[in-house]
Structure formats: structure tokens, C-alpha cells
Short mmCIF file of C-alpha atoms in Angstrom, two decimals:
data_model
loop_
_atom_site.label_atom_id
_atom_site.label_comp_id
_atom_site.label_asym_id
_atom_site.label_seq_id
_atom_site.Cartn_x
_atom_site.Cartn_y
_atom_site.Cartn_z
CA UNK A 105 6.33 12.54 -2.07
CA UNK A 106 3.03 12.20 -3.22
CA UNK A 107 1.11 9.08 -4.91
CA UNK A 108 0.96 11.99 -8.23
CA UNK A 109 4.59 12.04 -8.67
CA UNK A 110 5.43 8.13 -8.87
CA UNK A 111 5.24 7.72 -12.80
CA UNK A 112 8.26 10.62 -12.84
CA UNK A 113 10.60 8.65 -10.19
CA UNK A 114 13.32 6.66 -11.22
CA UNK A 115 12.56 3.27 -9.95
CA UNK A 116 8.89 3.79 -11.71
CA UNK A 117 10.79 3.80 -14.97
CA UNK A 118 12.15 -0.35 -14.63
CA UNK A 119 8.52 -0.98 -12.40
CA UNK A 120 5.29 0.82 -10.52
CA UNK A 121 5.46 -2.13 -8.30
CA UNK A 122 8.87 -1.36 -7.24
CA UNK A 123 8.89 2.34 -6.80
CA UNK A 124 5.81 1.60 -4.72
CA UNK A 125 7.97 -0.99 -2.69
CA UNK A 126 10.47 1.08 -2.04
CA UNK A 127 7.53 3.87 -0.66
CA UNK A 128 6.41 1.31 1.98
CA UNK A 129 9.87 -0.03 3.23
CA UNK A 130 10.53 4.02 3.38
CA UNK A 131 7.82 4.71 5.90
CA UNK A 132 7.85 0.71 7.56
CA UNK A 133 11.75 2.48 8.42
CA UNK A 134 10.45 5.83 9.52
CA UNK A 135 7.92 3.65 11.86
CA UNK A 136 10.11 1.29 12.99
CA UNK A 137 12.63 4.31 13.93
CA UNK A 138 9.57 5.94 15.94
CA UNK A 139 8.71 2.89 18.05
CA UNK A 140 12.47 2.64 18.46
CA UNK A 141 12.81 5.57 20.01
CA UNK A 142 9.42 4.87 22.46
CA UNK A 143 11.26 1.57 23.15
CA UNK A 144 14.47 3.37 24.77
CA UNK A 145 12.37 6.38 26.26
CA UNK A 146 13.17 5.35 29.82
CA UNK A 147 16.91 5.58 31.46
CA UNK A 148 18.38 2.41 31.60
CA UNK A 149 15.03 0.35 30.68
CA UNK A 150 13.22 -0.79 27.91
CA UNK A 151 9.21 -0.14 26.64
CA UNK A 152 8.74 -4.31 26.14
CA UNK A 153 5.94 -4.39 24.01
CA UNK A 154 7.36 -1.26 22.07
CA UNK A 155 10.80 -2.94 21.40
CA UNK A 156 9.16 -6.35 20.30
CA UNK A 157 6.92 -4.66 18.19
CA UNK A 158 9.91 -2.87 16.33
CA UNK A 159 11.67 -6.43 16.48
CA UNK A 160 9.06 -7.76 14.79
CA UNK A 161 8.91 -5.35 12.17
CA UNK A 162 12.60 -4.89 11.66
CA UNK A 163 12.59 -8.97 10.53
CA UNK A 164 9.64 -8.09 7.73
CA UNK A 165 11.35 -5.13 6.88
CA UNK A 166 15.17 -6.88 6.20
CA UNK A 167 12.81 -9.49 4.36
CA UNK A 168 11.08 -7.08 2.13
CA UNK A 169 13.98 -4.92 1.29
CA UNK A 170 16.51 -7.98 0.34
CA UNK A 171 12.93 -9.32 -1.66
CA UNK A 172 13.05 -5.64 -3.70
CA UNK A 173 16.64 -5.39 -3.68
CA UNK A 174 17.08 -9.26 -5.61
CA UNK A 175 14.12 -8.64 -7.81
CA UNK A 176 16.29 -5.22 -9.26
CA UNK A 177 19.70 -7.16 -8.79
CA UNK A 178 18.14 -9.81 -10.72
CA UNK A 179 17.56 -8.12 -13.44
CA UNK A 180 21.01 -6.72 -14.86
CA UNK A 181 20.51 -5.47 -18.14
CA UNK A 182 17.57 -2.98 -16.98
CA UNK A 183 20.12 -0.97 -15.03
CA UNK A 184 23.25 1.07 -15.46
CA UNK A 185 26.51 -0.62 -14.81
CA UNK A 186 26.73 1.53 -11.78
CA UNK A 187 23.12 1.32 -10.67
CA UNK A 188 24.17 -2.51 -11.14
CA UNK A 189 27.10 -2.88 -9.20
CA UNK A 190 25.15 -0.33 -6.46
CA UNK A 191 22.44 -3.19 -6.36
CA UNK A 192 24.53 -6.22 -6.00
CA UNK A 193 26.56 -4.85 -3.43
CA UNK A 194 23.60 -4.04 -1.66
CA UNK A 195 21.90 -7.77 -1.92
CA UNK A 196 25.48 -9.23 -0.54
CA UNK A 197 25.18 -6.67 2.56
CA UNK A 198 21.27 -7.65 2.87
CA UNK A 199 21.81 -11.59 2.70
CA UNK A 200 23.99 -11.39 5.58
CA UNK A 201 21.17 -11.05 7.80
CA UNK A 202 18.60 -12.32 6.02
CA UNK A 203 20.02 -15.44 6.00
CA UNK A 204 19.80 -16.12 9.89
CA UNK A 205 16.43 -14.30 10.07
CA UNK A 206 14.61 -15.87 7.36
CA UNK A 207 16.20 -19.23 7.68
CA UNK A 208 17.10 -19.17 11.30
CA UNK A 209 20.05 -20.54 9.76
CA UNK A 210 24.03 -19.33 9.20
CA UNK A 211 25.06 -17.76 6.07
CA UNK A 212 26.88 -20.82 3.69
CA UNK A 213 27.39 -23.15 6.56
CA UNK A 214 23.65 -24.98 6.62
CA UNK A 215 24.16 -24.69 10.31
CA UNK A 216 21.35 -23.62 12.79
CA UNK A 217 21.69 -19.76 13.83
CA UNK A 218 21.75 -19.22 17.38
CA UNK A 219 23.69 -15.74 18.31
CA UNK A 220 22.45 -14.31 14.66
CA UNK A 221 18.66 -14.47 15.86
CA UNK A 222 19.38 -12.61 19.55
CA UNK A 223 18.26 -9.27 18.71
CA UNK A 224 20.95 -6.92 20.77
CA UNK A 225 20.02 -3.34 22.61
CA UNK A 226 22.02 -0.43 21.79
CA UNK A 227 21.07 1.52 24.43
CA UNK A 228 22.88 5.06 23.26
CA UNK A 229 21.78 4.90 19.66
CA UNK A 230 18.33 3.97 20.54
CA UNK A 231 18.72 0.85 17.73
CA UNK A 232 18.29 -3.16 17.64
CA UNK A 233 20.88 -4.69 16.50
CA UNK A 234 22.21 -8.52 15.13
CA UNK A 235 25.33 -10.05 15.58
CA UNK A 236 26.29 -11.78 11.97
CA UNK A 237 29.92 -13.20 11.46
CA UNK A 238 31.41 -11.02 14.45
CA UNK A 239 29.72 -7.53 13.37
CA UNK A 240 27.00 -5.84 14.93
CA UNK A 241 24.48 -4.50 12.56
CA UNK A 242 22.22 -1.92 13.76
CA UNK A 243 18.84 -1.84 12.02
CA UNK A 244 18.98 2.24 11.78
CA UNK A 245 22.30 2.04 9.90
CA UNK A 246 21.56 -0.64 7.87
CA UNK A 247 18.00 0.55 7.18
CA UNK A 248 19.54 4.31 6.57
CA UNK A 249 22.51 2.26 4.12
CA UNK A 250 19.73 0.58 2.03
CA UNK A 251 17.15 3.32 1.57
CA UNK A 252 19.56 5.76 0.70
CA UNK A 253 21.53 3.51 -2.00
CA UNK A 254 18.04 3.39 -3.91
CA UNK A 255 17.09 6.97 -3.59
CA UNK A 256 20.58 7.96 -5.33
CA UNK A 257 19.36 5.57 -8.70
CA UNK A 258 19.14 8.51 -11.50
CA UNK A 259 16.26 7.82 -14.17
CA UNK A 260 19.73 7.86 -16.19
CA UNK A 261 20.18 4.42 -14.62
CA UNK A 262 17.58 2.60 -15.24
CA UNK A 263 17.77 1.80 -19.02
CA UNK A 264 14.63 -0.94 -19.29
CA UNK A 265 11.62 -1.58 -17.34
CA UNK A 266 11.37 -5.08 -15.63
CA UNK A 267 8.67 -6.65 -18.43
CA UNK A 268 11.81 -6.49 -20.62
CA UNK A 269 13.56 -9.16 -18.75
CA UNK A 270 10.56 -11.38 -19.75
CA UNK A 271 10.89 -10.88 -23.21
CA UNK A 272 14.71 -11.96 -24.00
#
């Protein structure tokens, strides 16, 4: 996609800002996945400044994309009931590790995160992963989950741009 074609996306329809958003966390994923795979280029070994490099970015990029995702989710009546219920579900799913990330802290319990903030090696699928509430989430799922749950929001979908949530 070029820079030409953003005013005829979907997102660019509730806000530039946000289409633009979603642009960088696209290619911040596509980087990340790169330096992931330099990271695990070695049998049974690890690049070290490679993987803390794409640990590094993986906790700005969760940050951003919740940030984008609760700005749309935040605003309801700009989006399709579908796009809506798309949106929320996706902030729940992105809070989850947010929450020890940003925080350093565990989801609804106030308590200090300890396991949540160990970033763990998947050595086969070339991925970083977190442990929240007993499930591993891999950053190249998760990352692949989010991105691809925004790309599938029609124009149909969004039925108001974002400055109209400022004027109710």
C-alpha cells in the first residue's frame, strides 16, 4: 500500500491518524518478525542482542496496538455493530498483556507481575512469548490475530469519523 491510497481505506474513513497507526504497527510487526527470525538463526542458541531488540519492540508494539485498538473501541457509535463487537473483543485479548507489560502489574489483582514480564523462547516457531493467567501468548500469533482483525473492517463499517464523538 502506498501513502496515495490512505484517504480510500477503511480505517481513513473514522481517522487519517488511525489508518496511519495501523500502517506503522503493520511494518513495526513485519520488523519485529525479521529480527525474530535473526534471533533463532542458530541451532539451539539465541542472537542476544537480536532477541532483546525484538523484546524491546514487541512491548512498544502490544502498547501501541491496545493504544489504537481503545481509541476505536472507545468510540462505539462510529462503527458497525460488528466492527464493534470485532474491536472490543480485540481490546479484552490486548489488555491481557498489556496489563503486566505496561504496569508490570497482574491483570485485576493490583498485584506485582513477576512470571507475566519473563519473556519465554519458542524455539520451533521462532517467536517470544508471555505467560498471562496460565496461557502462553506468542507475539507472532497475537501480532498476526490483531492486524488481521483490523484489515477485515469494510468502509461499510465504519459509519462516522472519530471528530463525531466530540461533537455529541
Amino acid at each position: 500500500m502506498s501513502h496515495a491510497d490512505i484517504p480510500n481505506r477503511p480505517l481513513a474513513r473514522f481517522s487519517v491518524f488511525t489508518e496511519i497507526q495501523l500502517r506503522h504497527l503493520i511494518a513495526e510487526k513485519t520488523e519485529i518478525e525479521e529480527l525474530l527470525e535473526q534471533a533463532f538463526s542458530l541451532p539451539d542458541a539465541v542472537h542476544g542482542g537480536d532477541y532483546l531488540r525484538a523484546t524491546g519492540r514487541i512491548w512498544l508494539w502490544y502498547l501501541g496496538s491496545y493504544e489504537l485498538v481503545r481509541t476505536m473501541a472507545g468510540a462505539e457509535s462510529c462503527f458497525s455493530d460488528r466492527a464493534t463487537k470485532k474491536l472490543l473483543e480485540l481490546k479484552r485479548y490486548l489488555a491481557k498483556v498489556r496489563m503486566p507489560l505496561a504496569k508490570q502489574e497482574k491483570r485485576g489483582t493490583g498485584k506485582l507481575a513477576t512470571d507475566e514480564l519473563s519473556s519465554y523462547i519458542h524455539f520451533q516457531a521462532s517467536d517470544i512469548g508471555y505467560l498471562i493467567d496460565g496461557e502462553l501468548v506468542l507475539f507472532k500469533e497475537a501480532a498476526g490475530k490483531v492486524v488481521d482483525s483490523l484489515m477485515t473492517i469494510a468502509k461499510d463499517d465504519v459509519i462516522a469519523p472519530l471528530s463525531s464523538k466530540y461533537q455529541e
